[in-house]
Short mmCIF file of C-alpha atoms in Angstrom, two decimals:
data_model
loop_
_atom_site.label_atom_id
_atom_site.label_comp_id
_atom_site.label_asym_id
_atom_site.label_seq_id
_atom_site.Cartn_x
_atom_site.Cartn_y
_atom_site.Cartn_z
CA MET I 1 -0.11 0.01 -0.15
CA THR I 2 1.37 3.24 -1.06
CA ASP I 3 1.95 6.20 1.39
CA SER I 4 -0.98 8.08 -0.71
CA ALA I 5 -3.46 5.15 -0.04
CA ARG I 6 -2.40 5.19 3.67
CA PHE I 7 -2.98 8.45 4.19
CA GLU I 8 -6.15 8.89 2.35
CA LEU I 9 -7.15 5.66 4.32
CA LEU I 10 -6.40 7.43 7.69
CA SER I 11 -8.08 10.47 6.55
CA ASP I 12 -11.31 8.77 5.94
CA ALA I 13 -11.09 6.91 9.27
CA PHE I 14 -10.53 10.44 10.89
CA ASP I 15 -13.58 11.92 8.99
CA THR I 16 -15.56 9.04 10.12
CA PHE I 17 -14.33 9.46 13.70
CA GLN I 18 -15.30 13.20 13.55
CA GLU I 19 -18.67 12.44 12.22
CA ALA I 20 -19.52 9.76 14.74
CA SER I 21 -18.14 12.26 17.55
CA ARG I 22 -20.39 15.04 16.39
CA ARG I 23 -23.51 12.71 16.48
CA LEU I 24 -22.49 11.56 20.05
CA GLU I 25 -22.47 15.35 21.13
CA GLN I 26 -25.62 16.05 19.49
CA HIS I 27 -27.15 12.70 21.26
CA TYR I 28 -25.55 13.82 24.36
CA ALA I 29 -26.79 17.36 24.19
CA MET I 30 -30.33 15.87 23.44
CA LEU I 31 -30.15 13.43 26.42
CA ALA I 32 -28.80 16.37 28.68
CA GLU I 33 -32.08 18.78 27.48
CA LYS I 34 -34.42 15.90 28.06
CA ILE I 35 -32.87 15.19 31.69
CA LYS I 36 -33.22 18.93 32.37
CA THR I 37 -36.85 18.78 31.27
CA LEU I 38 -37.45 15.83 33.17
CA GLN I 39 -36.04 17.40 36.36
CA LYS I 40 -38.18 20.57 35.86
CA GLU I 41 -41.31 18.23 35.53
CA LEU I 42 -40.55 16.41 38.67
CA ASN I 43 -39.55 19.43 40.75
CA GLU I 44 -43.12 20.49 39.69
CA LYS I 45 -44.89 17.46 40.54
CA ASN I 46 -43.18 17.37 43.73
CA LYS I 47 -44.51 20.92 44.69
CA LEU I 48 -47.77 19.73 43.51
CA VAL I 49 -47.68 16.70 45.85
CA GLU I 50 -46.47 18.89 48.73
CA ARG I 51 -49.29 21.56 48.05
CA THR I 52 -51.94 18.54 47.91
CA ARG I 53 -50.67 17.29 51.27
CA ARG I 54 -50.99 20.72 52.55
CA LEU I 55 -54.45 21.00 51.20
CA ILE I 56 -55.35 17.88 52.67
CA ALA I 57 -54.03 18.95 55.98
CA MET I 58 -55.91 22.12 55.86
CA GLY I 59 -58.87 20.33 55.15
CA GLU I 60 -58.74 18.08 57.96
CA MET I 61 -58.01 20.85 60.22
CA ALA I 62 -60.87 22.93 58.77
CA ALA I 63 -63.49 19.92 59.26
CA LYS I 64 -62.32 19.54 63.04
CA ILE I 65 -62.79 23.34 63.65
CA ALA I 66 -66.04 23.22 61.95
CA HIS I 67 -67.45 20.56 64.05
CA GLU I 68 -66.07 22.23 67.11
CA ILE I 69 -67.70 25.54 66.15
CA ARG I 70 -70.86 23.91 65.36
CA ASN I 71 -71.64 22.96 69.00
CA PRO I 72 -71.68 26.20 70.31
CA LEU I 73 -73.41 27.67 67.26
CA GLY I 74 -76.26 25.48 67.97
CA SER I 75 -76.60 26.55 71.66
CA ILE I 76 -76.44 30.23 70.16
CA SER I 77 -79.25 29.12 67.66
CA ILE I 78 -81.56 27.94 70.41
CA TYR I 79 -81.20 30.70 72.89
CA ALA I 80 -81.77 33.23 70.15
CA SER I 81 -85.07 31.39 69.18
CA ILE I 82 -85.98 31.60 73.13
CA LEU I 83 -85.14 35.22 73.01
CA LEU I 84 -87.57 35.51 69.86
CA ARG I 85 -90.39 34.12 71.78
CA GLU I 86 -89.90 36.02 74.89
CA LEU I 87 -89.39 39.49 73.14
CA ASP I 88 -93.06 39.08 71.36
CA GLY I 89 -94.32 42.71 71.25
CA ASP I 90 -90.90 44.58 71.68
CA GLU I 91 -90.04 44.89 67.92
CA GLU I 92 -87.24 46.87 68.41
CA LYS I 93 -85.26 43.87 70.48
CA ARG I 94 -86.70 41.19 68.26
CA LYS I 95 -84.83 42.64 65.40
CA LEU I 96 -81.89 42.18 67.34
CA ALA I 97 -82.61 38.83 68.16
CA GLU I 98 -83.67 38.07 64.15
CA HIS I 99 -80.12 39.32 63.18
CA ILE I 100 -78.47 36.91 65.97
CA SER I 101 -80.63 34.15 64.28
CA LYS I 102 -79.77 35.26 60.75
CA GLY I 103 -76.07 35.06 61.63
CA VAL I 104 -76.19 31.76 63.05
CA ARG I 105 -78.17 30.40 60.11
CA THR I 106 -75.39 31.97 57.68
CA LEU I 107 -72.57 30.59 59.88
CA ASP I 108 -74.11 27.35 59.72
CA ASN I 109 -74.59 27.22 56.09
CA LEU I 110 -70.91 28.12 55.52
CA LEU I 111 -69.80 25.33 57.97
CA SER I 112 -72.17 22.83 56.26
CA ASN I 113 -70.29 23.86 52.77
CA MET I 114 -67.07 23.52 54.38
CA LEU I 115 -67.33 20.42 55.75
CA LEU I 116 -68.79 19.13 52.32
CA PHE I 117 -65.82 20.72 50.47
CA ALA I 118 -63.14 19.48 52.94
CA ARG I 119 -64.46 15.71 52.00
CA SER I 120 -66.16 14.30 48.97
CA PRO I 121 -69.87 13.69 49.74
CA GLU I 122 -71.08 10.17 49.57
CA PRO I 123 -74.65 10.21 49.14
CA VAL I 124 -76.80 7.90 50.91
CA MET I 125 -79.65 6.75 48.44
CA ASP I 126 -83.18 6.50 49.42
CA THR I 127 -86.58 7.04 48.21
CA ILE I 128 -87.55 10.69 48.50
CA ASP I 129 -89.80 12.83 47.22
CA ILE I 130 -88.14 16.31 45.45
CA ARG I 131 -90.93 18.32 46.71
CA ASP I 132 -90.26 17.62 50.16
CA VAL I 133 -86.54 18.72 49.56
CA VAL I 134 -87.39 21.92 47.82
CA ASP I 135 -89.87 22.79 50.91
CA ASP I 136 -87.21 21.94 53.18
CA ALA I 137 -84.57 24.30 51.68
CA ILE I 138 -87.07 27.02 51.07
CA ASN I 139 -87.66 26.69 54.88
CA LEU I 140 -84.38 26.91 55.58
CA THR I 141 -83.99 30.45 53.92
CA THR I 142 -86.43 31.88 56.31
CA GLY I 143 -84.23 34.64 58.28
CA TYR I 144 -81.61 35.19 55.26
CA GLY I 145 -83.67 37.31 53.33
CA ARG I 146 -83.14 41.05 53.32
CA LYS I 147 -86.29 41.55 50.87
CA GLN I 148 -89.36 40.14 50.05
CA ILE I 149 -88.96 36.85 47.82
CA GLU I 150 -91.72 35.13 46.25
CA PHE I 151 -91.05 31.34 45.44
CA LYS I 152 -93.00 29.65 42.63
CA ARG I 153 -93.03 25.85 42.39
CA GLN I 154 -94.38 23.83 39.75
CA TYR I 155 -94.29 20.04 39.78
CA THR I 156 -94.98 18.18 36.33
CA GLY I 157 -95.34 14.24 36.79
CA THR I 158 -93.92 12.08 39.23
CA THR I 159 -91.50 13.77 41.96
CA THR I 160 -90.11 10.39 43.52
CA ILE I 161 -86.48 9.64 43.19
CA LYS I 162 -83.69 7.98 44.77
CA GLY I 163 -81.20 10.47 46.57
CA ASP I 164 -79.64 11.72 49.51
CA ARG I 165 -82.30 14.12 51.05
CA GLY I 166 -79.95 15.93 53.56
CA LEU I 167 -77.30 16.50 50.48
CA LEU I 168 -80.16 17.75 48.01
CA THR I 169 -81.48 19.99 50.57
CA GLN I 170 -78.06 21.58 50.93
CA LEU I 171 -77.89 21.76 47.30
CA PHE I 172 -81.36 23.64 46.89
CA LEU I 173 -80.11 25.94 49.84
CA ASN I 174 -77.38 27.17 48.13
CA LEU I 175 -78.78 27.72 44.88
CA PHE I 176 -81.77 29.79 46.60
CA LEU I 177 -79.74 31.65 48.76
CA ASN I 178 -77.50 32.52 45.42
CA SER I 179 -80.67 33.58 43.82
CA MET I 180 -81.44 35.87 46.67
CA ASP I 181 -78.11 37.53 46.77
CA ALA I 182 -78.85 38.11 42.84
CA ILE I 183 -82.17 39.76 43.22
CA GLU I 184 -82.13 43.51 44.06
CA GLY I 185 -85.33 44.43 46.02
CA ASP I 186 -88.37 42.11 45.59
CA GLY I 187 -88.14 39.10 43.28
CA VAL I 188 -89.26 35.81 42.03
CA ILE I 189 -87.51 32.25 42.46
CA GLY I 190 -89.25 29.68 40.30
CA VAL I 191 -88.90 25.64 40.75
CA HIS I 192 -89.97 23.64 38.12
CA THR I 193 -89.39 19.96 37.99
CA ARG I 194 -90.34 17.31 34.94
CA ILE I 195 -89.43 14.02 34.04
CA SER I 196 -87.22 14.04 30.74
CA LYS I 197 -87.20 11.01 28.36
CA ASN I 198 -84.37 12.43 25.80
CA GLY I 199 -81.94 9.28 26.04
CA THR I 200 -81.55 8.39 29.69
CA GLU I 201 -84.61 9.11 31.79
CA CYS I 202 -83.96 11.81 34.45
CA MET I 203 -85.69 14.25 36.54
CA GLU I 204 -85.14 18.03 35.60
CA ILE I 205 -85.31 20.16 38.15
CA GLU I 206 -84.99 23.81 36.91
CA VAL I 207 -84.23 26.74 39.22
CA SER I 208 -84.63 30.38 37.84
CA ASP I 209 -84.59 33.62 39.53
CA THR I 210 -85.39 37.29 38.39
CA GLY I 211 -81.93 38.81 39.63
CA SER I 212 -79.39 40.59 37.80
CA GLY I 213 -77.78 37.78 36.11
CA ILE I 214 -74.15 36.72 35.20
CA PRO I 215 -72.01 38.46 32.88
CA ALA I 216 -71.24 36.45 29.91
CA GLY I 217 -67.62 36.09 30.46
CA LEU I 218 -67.70 34.80 33.90
CA GLN I 219 -70.26 32.04 33.43
CA ASP I 220 -67.66 29.46 32.69
CA ARG I 221 -66.33 29.81 36.02
CA ILE I 222 -69.16 30.03 38.58
CA PHE I 223 -68.69 26.43 39.60
CA ASP I 224 -65.21 26.81 40.41
CA PRO I 225 -64.27 26.54 44.22
CA PHE I 226 -63.47 29.78 45.70
CA PHE I 227 -64.68 31.78 42.81
CA THR I 228 -67.00 34.75 43.69
CA THR I 229 -68.08 37.92 42.55
CA LYS I 230 -70.03 38.65 45.86
CA ASP I 231 -68.34 40.84 48.53
CA GLY I 232 -67.48 38.73 51.44
CA GLY I 233 -68.41 35.74 49.62
CA THR I 234 -66.71 32.29 50.00
CA GLY I 235 -67.00 31.08 46.17
CA LEU I 236 -68.04 27.81 47.76
CA GLY I 237 -72.01 27.57 47.28
CA LEU I 238 -72.32 26.61 43.50
CA ALA I 239 -69.11 24.66 43.80
CA ILE I 240 -70.93 22.42 46.53
CA VAL I 241 -73.82 22.39 44.13
CA SER I 242 -71.71 20.74 41.46
CA THR I 243 -70.19 18.58 43.85
CA ILE I 244 -73.64 17.13 45.08
CA VAL I 245 -75.25 16.85 41.58
CA ASN I 246 -71.97 14.96 40.47
CA ALA I 247 -72.11 12.72 43.43
CA HIS I 248 -75.45 11.74 42.41
CA LYS I 249 -74.40 11.14 38.56
CA GLY I 250 -76.41 13.76 37.29
CA VAL I 251 -75.45 17.20 35.48
CA ILE I 252 -76.00 20.68 35.86
CA ASP I 253 -76.48 23.57 33.39
CA CYS I 254 -76.61 27.53 33.70
CA ASN I 255 -78.30 29.81 31.40
CA SER I 256 -78.21 33.59 32.49
CA ILE I 257 -79.03 36.91 30.66
CA PRO I 258 -77.22 39.78 32.57
CA GLY I 259 -79.95 42.05 33.69
CA LYS I 260 -82.80 39.74 33.36
CA GLY I 261 -81.82 36.43 35.65
CA THR I 262 -80.51 33.13 35.92
CA THR I 263 -81.65 29.61 35.36
CA PHE I 264 -80.10 26.48 36.75
CA ILE I 265 -81.18 23.17 35.00
CA ILE I 266 -80.23 19.98 37.09
CA ARG I 267 -80.82 16.71 35.78
CA LEU I 268 -80.82 13.43 38.00
CA PRO I 269 -81.01 10.05 36.62
CA VAL I 270 -84.27 8.26 37.42
CA ARG I 271 -83.58 4.52 38.16
CA LYS I 272 -86.13 1.73 37.85
CA GLY I 273 -88.69 1.74 40.64
CA ASP I 274 -88.10 5.40 41.35
CA GLU I 275 -91.30 6.68 40.19
CA ARG I 276 -93.08 3.76 42.63
CA GLY I 277 -91.09 4.80 45.63
CA GLU I 278 -89.66 1.12 45.74
#
């Protein structure tokens, strides 16, 4: 082999080595970038896990505090009721006692929402009449209102379903209170139930109000926890409504026209035998 041939062979080998080295460097750079990306994702997931642990701990603590607060709150409610009876005829002092009762109801509803939010509600299914649930929720609104609200109820067909009476009462109470807050002055809250057989048979419960409505840009966020447009609001009311509907395997929709009012439509599945109360 001539010197020229050897040189050419060595030159080709060197070129091959350089090309292999270049490819290895590129591959190493790609691996290094991938490791960097994975490390960043891991750090973010670790932060998310830590944040989740803290939220769980806060939820457990909030639930314990809520239970502790409820005991003296129950006593205050009883004493306020006694005061209202004893102060019959003294309107000025009765108004003060009514303020106490209203404050207790507001706190009790807030605590109920906190407890439901801190743990995923597990409905205890039983045969219930939705009319009784709606009536219970309307009765619970007594003392909350700052204005004259008229409730109009219309029940079409059967009103018997399987559900958790306590959870559904809390659901409608939150919806009614939300509607009451949206109504300026006097107004109307309507409740209409009907059986829908469009696909899967379900009971539709429509709750409408003559309130101020929800701005179009905010309607997609109303069921988000802690989202509120009200001063001093917690943003839990409608989030709890959505949670209870989901726990019952139902769906909820909202239609709102700013300045005219809002309508919530809840669809709860009707299981075989519900209409007969089985």
